[in-house]
Amino acid sequence: MKTSILVLYVFLFSTISYSATKVNINIEEESNELVVYVDNNEFTVVSVKFKFILKNFKQIGEKTTIFVIEPGVKRQKLTSFSRIKENTSSSFTYEAEVIYGNYFQKEFELDYPYILPYAKNESYEVVQGYGGKFSHQGIYALDFDMPIGTAIFAARGGIIIEVVQHHNRSCKNINCAKYNNYILIAHNDGTFASYAHIVKDGAKVVVGQQVVKGELIAISGNTGFSSGPHLHFAVSYFTFTEEKTLRTMFKVEEGKELIELKVKDKYLRLY
Ligand SMILES: [Zn+2]
C-alpha cells in the first residue's frame, strides 16, 4: 500500500533587498524516493539553503543543506530522501532561501581597478562615503552628487542580473527604499555592483546582457530612499542574512595609482 505524502514548502522572506527569484525547486517522487530538483533561471550562480523537516524520511547520502547552482541549469538533482519505514505516515516539509553568488566563496578581487561610473572628462563629488551617517551606516558605498539625467557607465564589466526602473517616487526616510530603481551587475570574481536611484525608465540595458567596463548602463535620478539626486554605487556579496559590501579601488587617471574615493572630494574621470 502506498501512503500519500504531504510535501510542503516555504520560501523564506529575505532581509536582503537583492534576492534571486527565478529559481524553481521541484520535489518529485521516484521509485519510493523523494528527489529535489532545481532550475536556475538567473544569469548568475545562486546558492540555496534548505531546512528539511522530515517525518519518516531520511536524506540519502551526504547530509548537505546548502547547494550552489550554476546559471541556466535545468533539473539539477540536489539530493534525495527515502522512507524509513513502509506503511507509516510520512511528511516532508522544507524551507528554502536563495541568494545570488556562491555562498562558499569568501575571497574576492579586492584590487580590481574600477573606473568612475560617469562620462570621461566629467567630475562629481562624493557626498556620502563609507559609513556615511545618512544611509551608509556599516556599509562601504559611495554616493556621487549628480543632476537627474546624468549618464551612468559600468565601473566594471559583467552580466546584468536585475533591472528595476518602474518607480517614480522618493523620500528622505527608509520607507521609500522600496521605490528604488537600480541595476545589479554580476562580476566574474563573484561580486555584484549596484547602481541605485536611477530615473524612471532610465535603464539602458536588459537582464542577461553582458556589458563591458565603461559601457552606458543607465540615466541617473532620485528614486527610493534618497535626499537628493545622486548615484549610489556599491560592490557586494551575499550571505543568507545580509548583503556584505566591499571596499573598492578606482583608477581615475592613466598611469596613476589606484585610489579609494573619499567623501567631500570631487573626482574628474580622465581614464
Ligand atoms: Zn548611498
PDB file of C-alpha atoms and ligand atoms in Angstrom:
ATOM      1  CA  MET A   1       0.000   0.000   0.000  1.00  0.00           C
ATOM      2  CA  LYS A   2       1.267   3.382  -0.963  1.00  0.00           C
ATOM      3  CA  THR A   3       0.907   6.203   1.535  1.00  0.00           C
ATOM      4  CA  SER A   4       0.439   9.650   0.139  1.00  0.00           C
ATOM      5  CA  ILE A   5       2.984  12.204   1.176  1.00  0.00           C
ATOM      6  CA  LEU A   6       2.366  15.752   2.074  1.00  0.00           C
ATOM      7  CA  VAL A   7       5.027  17.951   0.557  1.00  0.00           C
ATOM      8  CA  LEU A   8       5.073  21.476   1.879  1.00  0.00           C
ATOM      9  CA  TYR A   9       7.471  24.230   1.176  1.00  0.00           C
ATOM     10  CA  VAL A  10       8.151  27.792   2.186  1.00  0.00           C
ATOM     11  CA  PHE A  11      10.422  30.328   0.575  1.00  0.00           C
ATOM     12  CA  LEU A  12      11.648  32.455   3.428  1.00  0.00           C
ATOM     13  CA  PHE A  13      11.421  36.172   3.152  1.00  0.00           C
ATOM     14  CA  SER A  14      14.850  37.586   2.817  1.00  0.00           C
ATOM     15  CA  THR A  15      16.183  40.627   4.615  1.00  0.00           C
ATOM     16  CA  ILE A  16      18.393  41.238   1.603  1.00  0.00           C
ATOM     17  CA  SER A  17      16.979  43.703  -0.877  1.00  0.00           C
ATOM     18  CA  TYR A  18      18.530  41.870  -3.814  1.00  0.00           C
ATOM     19  CA  SER A  19      17.483  38.236  -3.935  1.00  0.00           C
ATOM     20  CA  ALA A  20      17.297  35.637  -6.661  1.00  0.00           C
ATOM     21  CA  THR A  21      13.673  34.916  -7.574  1.00  0.00           C
ATOM     22  CA  LYS A  22      13.985  32.939 -10.808  1.00  0.00           C
ATOM     23  CA  VAL A  23      14.951  29.709  -9.083  1.00  0.00           C
ATOM     24  CA  ASN A  24      12.441  26.843  -9.095  1.00  0.00           C
ATOM     25  CA  ILE A  25      12.568  23.930  -6.698  1.00  0.00           C
ATOM     26  CA  ASN A  26      10.646  20.765  -7.524  1.00  0.00           C
ATOM     27  CA  ILE A  27      10.173  17.700  -5.359  1.00  0.00           C
ATOM     28  CA  GLU A  28       9.399  14.565  -7.361  1.00  0.00           C
ATOM     29  CA  GLU A  29       8.566  11.086  -6.191  1.00  0.00           C
ATOM     30  CA  GLU A  30      10.607   8.448  -7.991  1.00  0.00           C
ATOM     31  CA  SER A  31      10.643   4.756  -7.078  1.00  0.00           C
ATOM     32  CA  ASN A  32       9.777   5.409  -3.457  1.00  0.00           C
ATOM     33  CA  GLU A  33      12.239   8.261  -3.054  1.00  0.00           C
ATOM     34  CA  LEU A  34      11.693  11.993  -2.973  1.00  0.00           C
ATOM     35  CA  VAL A  35      14.123  13.783  -5.243  1.00  0.00           C
ATOM     36  CA  VAL A  36      14.861  17.501  -5.014  1.00  0.00           C
ATOM     37  CA  TYR A  37      15.446  19.169  -8.384  1.00  0.00           C
ATOM     38  CA  VAL A  38      16.288  22.786  -9.109  1.00  0.00           C
ATOM     39  CA  ASP A  39      16.212  25.102 -12.133  1.00  0.00           C
ATOM     40  CA  ASN A  40      18.308  28.253 -12.024  1.00  0.00           C
ATOM     41  CA  ASN A  41      16.845  30.730 -14.498  1.00  0.00           C
ATOM     42  CA  GLU A  42      19.026  33.542 -13.191  1.00  0.00           C
ATOM     43  CA  PHE A  43      22.027  34.757 -15.205  1.00  0.00           C
ATOM     44  CA  THR A  44      24.388  34.162 -12.321  1.00  0.00           C
ATOM     45  CA  VAL A  45      25.329  31.422  -9.898  1.00  0.00           C
ATOM     46  CA  VAL A  46      22.992  31.135  -6.893  1.00  0.00           C
ATOM     47  CA  SER A  47      23.130  29.359  -3.531  1.00  0.00           C
ATOM     48  CA  VAL A  48      20.146  27.651  -1.940  1.00  0.00           C
ATOM     49  CA  LYS A  49      19.916  26.864   1.762  1.00  0.00           C
ATOM     50  CA  PHE A  50      17.300  24.324   2.838  1.00  0.00           C
ATOM     51  CA  LYS A  51      15.755  23.443   6.129  1.00  0.00           C
ATOM     52  CA  PHE A  52      14.234  19.970   5.808  1.00  0.00           C
ATOM     53  CA  ILE A  53      11.548  18.956   8.282  1.00  0.00           C
ATOM     54  CA  LEU A  54      11.112  15.214   7.970  1.00  0.00           C
ATOM     55  CA  LYS A  55       8.710  12.672   9.338  1.00  0.00           C
ATOM     56  CA  ASN A  56       9.647   9.087   8.448  1.00  0.00           C
ATOM     57  CA  PHE A  57      12.134  10.261   5.796  1.00  0.00           C
ATOM     58  CA  LYS A  58      15.913  10.315   5.779  1.00  0.00           C
ATOM     59  CA  GLN A  59      18.306  12.091   3.459  1.00  0.00           C
ATOM     60  CA  ILE A  60      20.232   9.711   1.209  1.00  0.00           C
ATOM     61  CA  GLY A  61      23.997  10.246   1.013  1.00  0.00           C
ATOM     62  CA  GLU A  62      25.613  13.413   2.303  1.00  0.00           C
ATOM     63  CA  LYS A  63      23.552  15.482   4.729  1.00  0.00           C
ATOM     64  CA  THR A  64      24.046  18.618   2.689  1.00  0.00           C
ATOM     65  CA  THR A  65      21.649  21.529   3.046  1.00  0.00           C
ATOM     66  CA  ILE A  66      23.438  24.298   1.113  1.00  0.00           C
ATOM     67  CA  PHE A  67      23.842  23.920  -2.657  1.00  0.00           C
ATOM     68  CA  VAL A  68      25.499  26.089  -5.298  1.00  0.00           C
ATOM     69  CA  ILE A  69      23.812  26.123  -8.704  1.00  0.00           C
ATOM     70  CA  GLU A  70      25.309  27.405 -11.938  1.00  0.00           C
ATOM     71  CA  PRO A  71      23.308  29.825 -14.115  1.00  0.00           C
ATOM     72  CA  GLY A  72      20.927  28.366 -16.699  1.00  0.00           C
ATOM     73  CA  VAL A  73      20.851  24.907 -15.120  1.00  0.00           C
ATOM     74  CA  LYS A  74      17.628  22.909 -15.595  1.00  0.00           C
ATOM     75  CA  ARG A  75      16.515  19.963 -13.465  1.00  0.00           C
ATOM     76  CA  GLN A  76      19.712  19.585 -11.483  1.00  0.00           C
ATOM     77  CA  LYS A  77      19.324  16.863  -8.883  1.00  0.00           C
ATOM     78  CA  LEU A  78      20.402  18.211  -5.496  1.00  0.00           C
ATOM     79  CA  THR A  79      19.572  15.459  -3.035  1.00  0.00           C
ATOM     80  CA  SER A  80      17.008  12.758  -2.291  1.00  0.00           C
ATOM     81  CA  PHE A  81      15.144  11.186   0.605  1.00  0.00           C
ATOM     82  CA  SER A  82      13.917   7.690   1.337  1.00  0.00           C
ATOM     83  CA  ARG A  83      11.259   6.425   3.705  1.00  0.00           C
ATOM     84  CA  ILE A  84      12.477   4.953   6.931  1.00  0.00           C
ATOM     85  CA  LYS A  85       9.529   2.552   7.379  1.00  0.00           C
ATOM     86  CA  GLU A  86       6.924   1.451   4.872  1.00  0.00           C
ATOM     87  CA  ASN A  87       3.212   1.903   5.565  1.00  0.00           C
ATOM     88  CA  THR A  88       3.820   4.591   8.144  1.00  0.00           C
ATOM     89  CA  SER A  89       2.568   8.119   7.851  1.00  0.00           C
ATOM     90  CA  SER A  90       5.254  10.392   6.468  1.00  0.00           C
ATOM     91  CA  SER A  91       5.645  14.023   5.690  1.00  0.00           C
ATOM     92  CA  PHE A  92       8.241  16.143   4.012  1.00  0.00           C
ATOM     93  CA  THR A  93       8.419  19.878   4.551  1.00  0.00           C
ATOM     94  CA  TYR A  94      11.130  22.253   3.538  1.00  0.00           C
ATOM     95  CA  GLU A  95      12.044  25.896   3.741  1.00  0.00           C
ATOM     96  CA  ALA A  96      14.432  27.362   1.208  1.00  0.00           C
ATOM     97  CA  GLU A  97      16.366  30.615   0.978  1.00  0.00           C
ATOM     98  CA  VAL A  98      18.069  31.672  -2.236  1.00  0.00           C
ATOM     99  CA  ILE A  99      20.868  34.206  -2.659  1.00  0.00           C
ATOM    100  CA  TYR A 100      22.969  35.384  -5.582  1.00  0.00           C
ATOM    101  CA  GLY A 101      26.511  34.049  -5.697  1.00  0.00           C
ATOM    102  CA  ASN A 102      28.458  31.104  -4.368  1.00  0.00           C
ATOM    103  CA  TYR A 103      27.909  31.044  -0.613  1.00  0.00           C
ATOM    104  CA  PHE A 104      31.182  29.192  -0.034  1.00  0.00           C
ATOM    105  CA  GLN A 105      33.288  31.783  -1.834  1.00  0.00           C
ATOM    106  CA  LYS A 106      34.887  34.143   0.672  1.00  0.00           C
ATOM    107  CA  GLU A 107      37.718  35.682  -1.382  1.00  0.00           C
ATOM    108  CA  PHE A 108      37.201  38.355  -3.994  1.00  0.00           C
ATOM    109  CA  GLU A 109      39.358  40.528  -6.213  1.00  0.00           C
ATOM    110  CA  LEU A 110      39.823  43.492  -3.864  1.00  0.00           C
ATOM    111  CA  ASP A 111      42.357  45.379  -6.013  1.00  0.00           C
ATOM    112  CA  TYR A 112      40.228  45.428  -9.165  1.00  0.00           C
ATOM    113  CA  PRO A 113      40.650  48.829 -10.941  1.00  0.00           C
ATOM    114  CA  TYR A 114      37.096  50.254 -11.088  1.00  0.00           C
ATOM    115  CA  ILE A 115      36.511  53.328 -13.230  1.00  0.00           C
ATOM    116  CA  LEU A 116      34.386  56.280 -12.194  1.00  0.00           C
ATOM    117  CA  PRO A 117      30.801  55.431 -13.239  1.00  0.00           C
ATOM    118  CA  TYR A 118      30.197  58.521 -15.382  1.00  0.00           C
ATOM    119  CA  ALA A 119      31.424  60.070 -18.640  1.00  0.00           C
ATOM    120  CA  LYS A 120      35.060  60.857 -19.318  1.00  0.00           C
ATOM    121  CA  ASN A 121      36.045  64.458 -18.502  1.00  0.00           C
ATOM    122  CA  GLU A 122      33.101  64.858 -16.121  1.00  0.00           C
ATOM    123  CA  SER A 123      33.576  65.292 -12.396  1.00  0.00           C
ATOM    124  CA  TYR A 124      31.262  64.705  -9.434  1.00  0.00           C
ATOM    125  CA  GLU A 125      31.589  64.992  -5.695  1.00  0.00           C
ATOM    126  CA  VAL A 126      31.286  62.058  -3.327  1.00  0.00           C
ATOM    127  CA  VAL A 127      28.641  63.383  -0.928  1.00  0.00           C
ATOM    128  CA  GLN A 128      28.356  60.258   1.201  1.00  0.00           C
ATOM    129  CA  GLY A 129      31.137  57.706   1.574  1.00  0.00           C
ATOM    130  CA  TYR A 130      31.878  54.593   3.581  1.00  0.00           C
ATOM    131  CA  GLY A 131      29.902  54.513   6.822  1.00  0.00           C
ATOM    132  CA  GLY A 132      28.058  57.756   5.993  1.00  0.00           C
ATOM    133  CA  LYS A 133      25.546  58.775   8.644  1.00  0.00           C
ATOM    134  CA  PHE A 134      22.553  59.365   6.358  1.00  0.00           C
ATOM    135  CA  SER A 135      22.197  55.868   4.900  1.00  0.00           C
ATOM    136  CA  HIS A 136      25.603  54.127   4.760  1.00  0.00           C
ATOM    137  CA  GLN A 137      25.984  53.047   8.401  1.00  0.00           C
ATOM    138  CA  GLY A 138      28.147  49.936   8.398  1.00  0.00           C
ATOM    139  CA  ILE A 139      28.410  49.732   4.627  1.00  0.00           C
ATOM    140  CA  TYR A 140      31.024  50.513   2.007  1.00  0.00           C
ATOM    141  CA  ALA A 141      29.050  52.534  -0.519  1.00  0.00           C
ATOM    142  CA  LEU A 142      29.606  55.758  -2.442  1.00  0.00           C
ATOM    143  CA  ASP A 143      27.086  58.466  -3.341  1.00  0.00           C
ATOM    144  CA  PHE A 144      28.012  60.703  -6.259  1.00  0.00           C
ATOM    145  CA  ASP A 145      26.154  64.018  -6.338  1.00  0.00           C
ATOM    146  CA  MET A 146      24.846  64.394  -9.886  1.00  0.00           C
ATOM    147  CA  PRO A 147      21.842  66.018 -11.535  1.00  0.00           C
ATOM    148  CA  ILE A 148      18.949  63.848 -12.714  1.00  0.00           C
ATOM    149  CA  GLY A 149      19.667  62.830 -16.300  1.00  0.00           C
ATOM    150  CA  THR A 150      23.401  62.147 -15.949  1.00  0.00           C
ATOM    151  CA  ALA A 151      24.683  59.180 -17.990  1.00  0.00           C
ATOM    152  CA  ILE A 152      25.953  56.290 -15.846  1.00  0.00           C
ATOM    153  CA  PHE A 153      28.626  53.924 -17.133  1.00  0.00           C
ATOM    154  CA  ALA A 154      29.612  50.489 -15.830  1.00  0.00           C
ATOM    155  CA  ALA A 155      32.532  50.812 -13.401  1.00  0.00           C
ATOM    156  CA  ARG A 156      33.340  47.183 -14.213  1.00  0.00           C
ATOM    157  CA  GLY A 157      32.037  44.717 -16.818  1.00  0.00           C
ATOM    158  CA  GLY A 158      29.726  41.821 -16.102  1.00  0.00           C
ATOM    159  CA  ILE A 159      26.259  40.422 -16.686  1.00  0.00           C
ATOM    160  CA  ILE A 160      23.109  42.406 -15.918  1.00  0.00           C
ATOM    161  CA  ILE A 161      21.077  40.332 -13.472  1.00  0.00           C
ATOM    162  CA  GLU A 162      18.448  42.804 -12.247  1.00  0.00           C
ATOM    163  CA  VAL A 163      16.893  45.925 -13.702  1.00  0.00           C
ATOM    164  CA  VAL A 164      14.258  47.854 -11.741  1.00  0.00           C
ATOM    165  CA  GLN A 165      13.144  51.097 -13.389  1.00  0.00           C
ATOM    166  CA  HIS A 166       9.369  51.461 -12.935  1.00  0.00           C
ATOM    167  CA  HIS A 167       9.386  53.594  -9.771  1.00  0.00           C
ATOM    168  CA  ASN A 168       8.903  57.331  -9.707  1.00  0.00           C
ATOM    169  CA  ARG A 169       8.963  58.255  -6.004  1.00  0.00           C
ATOM    170  CA  SER A 170      11.468  59.191  -3.356  1.00  0.00           C
ATOM    171  CA  CYS A 171      11.692  60.490   0.194  1.00  0.00           C
ATOM    172  CA  LYS A 172      14.321  61.053   2.849  1.00  0.00           C
ATOM    173  CA  ASN A 173      13.437  58.059   5.002  1.00  0.00           C
ATOM    174  CA  ILE A 174      13.782  54.291   4.847  1.00  0.00           C
ATOM    175  CA  ASN A 175      10.074  53.832   3.993  1.00  0.00           C
ATOM    176  CA  CYS A 176      10.927  54.910   0.461  1.00  0.00           C
ATOM    177  CA  ALA A 177      13.605  52.238  -0.037  1.00  0.00           C
ATOM    178  CA  LYS A 178      11.003  50.138  -1.855  1.00  0.00           C
ATOM    179  CA  TYR A 179      10.765  52.796  -4.582  1.00  0.00           C
ATOM    180  CA  ASN A 180      14.415  52.448  -5.525  1.00  0.00           C
ATOM    181  CA  ASN A 181      15.222  51.917  -9.207  1.00  0.00           C
ATOM    182  CA  TYR A 182      18.516  50.154  -9.773  1.00  0.00           C
ATOM    183  CA  ILE A 183      20.732  47.951 -11.885  1.00  0.00           C
ATOM    184  CA  LEU A 184      22.610  44.974 -10.474  1.00  0.00           C
ATOM    185  CA  ILE A 185      25.628  43.587 -12.336  1.00  0.00           C
ATOM    186  CA  ALA A 186      27.338  40.245 -11.593  1.00  0.00           C
ATOM    187  CA  HIS A 187      31.145  40.427 -11.940  1.00  0.00           C
ATOM    188  CA  ASN A 188      33.314  37.460 -12.819  1.00  0.00           C
ATOM    189  CA  ASP A 189      35.018  37.400  -9.393  1.00  0.00           C
ATOM    190  CA  GLY A 190      31.711  36.601  -7.657  1.00  0.00           C
ATOM    191  CA  THR A 191      30.879  40.159  -6.576  1.00  0.00           C
ATOM    192  CA  PHE A 192      27.876  42.282  -7.576  1.00  0.00           C
ATOM    193  CA  ALA A 193      27.665  46.019  -8.253  1.00  0.00           C
ATOM    194  CA  SER A 194      24.531  48.045  -7.596  1.00  0.00           C
ATOM    195  CA  TYR A 195      23.827  51.369  -9.299  1.00  0.00           C
ATOM    196  CA  ALA A 196      20.873  52.871  -7.479  1.00  0.00           C
ATOM    197  CA  HIS A 197      18.294  55.694  -7.632  1.00  0.00           C
ATOM    198  CA  ILE A 198      18.219  55.747 -11.441  1.00  0.00           C
ATOM    199  CA  VAL A 199      15.443  57.727 -13.124  1.00  0.00           C
ATOM    200  CA  LYS A 200      12.139  56.079 -14.116  1.00  0.00           C
ATOM    201  CA  ASP A 201      12.646  54.099 -17.345  1.00  0.00           C
ATOM    202  CA  GLY A 202      16.295  55.082 -17.163  1.00  0.00           C
ATOM    203  CA  ALA A 203      17.893  51.687 -17.805  1.00  0.00           C
ATOM    204  CA  LYS A 204      19.927  51.322 -20.995  1.00  0.00           C
ATOM    205  CA  VAL A 205      20.480  47.593 -20.520  1.00  0.00           C
ATOM    206  CA  VAL A 206      18.347  44.471 -20.063  1.00  0.00           C
ATOM    207  CA  VAL A 207      18.643  41.426 -17.803  1.00  0.00           C
ATOM    208  CA  GLY A 208      21.012  38.849 -19.296  1.00  0.00           C
ATOM    209  CA  GLN A 209      23.017  41.414 -21.219  1.00  0.00           C
ATOM    210  CA  GLN A 210      26.807  41.328 -20.989  1.00  0.00           C
ATOM    211  CA  VAL A 211      28.353  44.763 -20.513  1.00  0.00           C
ATOM    212  CA  VAL A 212      31.956  45.890 -20.599  1.00  0.00           C
ATOM    213  CA  LYS A 213      33.659  48.399 -18.340  1.00  0.00           C
ATOM    214  CA  GLY A 214      32.749  51.919 -19.483  1.00  0.00           C
ATOM    215  CA  GLU A 215      29.525  50.948 -21.236  1.00  0.00           C
ATOM    216  CA  LEU A 216      26.461  53.175 -20.846  1.00  0.00           C
ATOM    217  CA  ILE A 217      24.021  51.403 -18.498  1.00  0.00           C
ATOM    218  CA  ALA A 218      21.563  53.961 -17.120  1.00  0.00           C
ATOM    219  CA  ILE A 219      20.447  57.543 -16.560  1.00  0.00           C
ATOM    220  CA  SER A 220      20.694  58.859 -13.027  1.00  0.00           C
ATOM    221  CA  GLY A 221      17.728  60.016 -10.975  1.00  0.00           C
ATOM    222  CA  ASN A 222      16.458  60.429  -7.445  1.00  0.00           C
ATOM    223  CA  THR A 223      14.201  57.428  -6.739  1.00  0.00           C
ATOM    224  CA  GLY A 224      13.828  55.484  -3.491  1.00  0.00           C
ATOM    225  CA  PHE A 225      15.376  56.389  -0.139  1.00  0.00           C
ATOM    226  CA  SER A 226      17.259  59.482  -1.204  1.00  0.00           C
ATOM    227  CA  SER A 227      17.926  63.015  -0.017  1.00  0.00           C
ATOM    228  CA  GLY A 228      18.506  64.443  -3.482  1.00  0.00           C
ATOM    229  CA  PRO A 229      19.622  63.494  -6.997  1.00  0.00           C
ATOM    230  CA  HIS A 230      22.669  61.210  -6.872  1.00  0.00           C
ATOM    231  CA  LEU A 231      24.085  57.840  -7.857  1.00  0.00           C
ATOM    232  CA  HIS A 232      24.590  55.225  -5.128  1.00  0.00           C
ATOM    233  CA  PHE A 233      27.305  52.709  -6.017  1.00  0.00           C
ATOM    234  CA  ALA A 234      28.294  49.649  -4.004  1.00  0.00           C
ATOM    235  CA  VAL A 235      30.034  46.328  -4.612  1.00  0.00           C
ATOM    236  CA  SER A 236      28.836  43.390  -2.539  1.00  0.00           C
ATOM    237  CA  TYR A 237      28.480  39.693  -1.988  1.00  0.00           C
ATOM    238  CA  PHE A 238      25.633  37.985  -0.189  1.00  0.00           C
ATOM    239  CA  THR A 239      25.203  35.679   2.765  1.00  0.00           C
ATOM    240  CA  PHE A 240      21.845  34.237   3.788  1.00  0.00           C
ATOM    241  CA  THR A 241      21.367  37.005   6.321  1.00  0.00           C
ATOM    242  CA  GLU A 242      22.922  40.089   4.769  1.00  0.00           C
ATOM    243  CA  GLU A 243      24.475  41.945   1.900  1.00  0.00           C
ATOM    244  CA  LYS A 244      28.193  42.410   2.607  1.00  0.00           C
ATOM    245  CA  THR A 245      29.641  45.439   0.892  1.00  0.00           C
ATOM    246  CA  LEU A 246      33.312  45.615  -0.071  1.00  0.00           C
ATOM    247  CA  ARG A 247      35.796  48.488  -0.367  1.00  0.00           C
ATOM    248  CA  THR A 248      36.573  49.393  -3.975  1.00  0.00           C
ATOM    249  CA  MET A 249      39.681  50.854  -5.639  1.00  0.00           C
ATOM    250  CA  PHE A 250      39.375  53.293  -8.545  1.00  0.00           C
ATOM    251  CA  LYS A 251      41.588  54.136 -11.488  1.00  0.00           C
ATOM    252  CA  VAL A 252      40.919  57.814 -12.116  1.00  0.00           C
ATOM    253  CA  GLU A 253      43.832  58.739 -14.394  1.00  0.00           C
ATOM    254  CA  GLU A 254      46.158  56.790 -16.727  1.00  0.00           C
ATOM    255  CA  GLY A 255      49.454  55.921 -15.096  1.00  0.00           C
ATOM    256  CA  LYS A 256      48.261  56.883 -11.598  1.00  0.00           C
ATOM    257  CA  GLU A 257      47.908  54.564  -8.638  1.00  0.00           C
ATOM    258  CA  LEU A 258      44.548  53.137  -7.668  1.00  0.00           C
ATOM    259  CA  ILE A 259      42.749  55.213  -5.038  1.00  0.00           C
ATOM    260  CA  GLU A 260      39.885  54.885  -2.596  1.00  0.00           C
ATOM    261  CA  LEU A 261      37.308  57.645  -3.028  1.00  0.00           C
ATOM    262  CA  LYS A 262      36.734  59.936  -0.063  1.00  0.00           C
ATOM    263  CA  VAL A 263      33.680  61.901   0.975  1.00  0.00           C
ATOM    264  CA  LYS A 264      33.642  65.625   0.039  1.00  0.00           C
ATOM    265  CA  ASP A 265      36.234  65.094  -2.723  1.00  0.00           C
ATOM    266  CA  LYS A 266      35.356  65.676  -6.349  1.00  0.00           C
ATOM    267  CA  TYR A 267      36.719  63.242  -8.936  1.00  0.00           C
ATOM    268  CA  LEU A 268      37.380  64.052 -12.573  1.00  0.00           C
ATOM    269  CA  ARG A 269      37.266  60.994 -14.794  1.00  0.00           C
ATOM    270  CA  LEU A 270      40.343  61.069 -17.002  1.00  0.00           C
ATOM    271  CA  TYR A 271      40.657  57.334 -17.588  1.00  0.00           C
TER     272      TYR A 271
HETATM  273 ZN    ZN B   1      24.036  55.746  -0.954  1.00  0.00          ZN
END
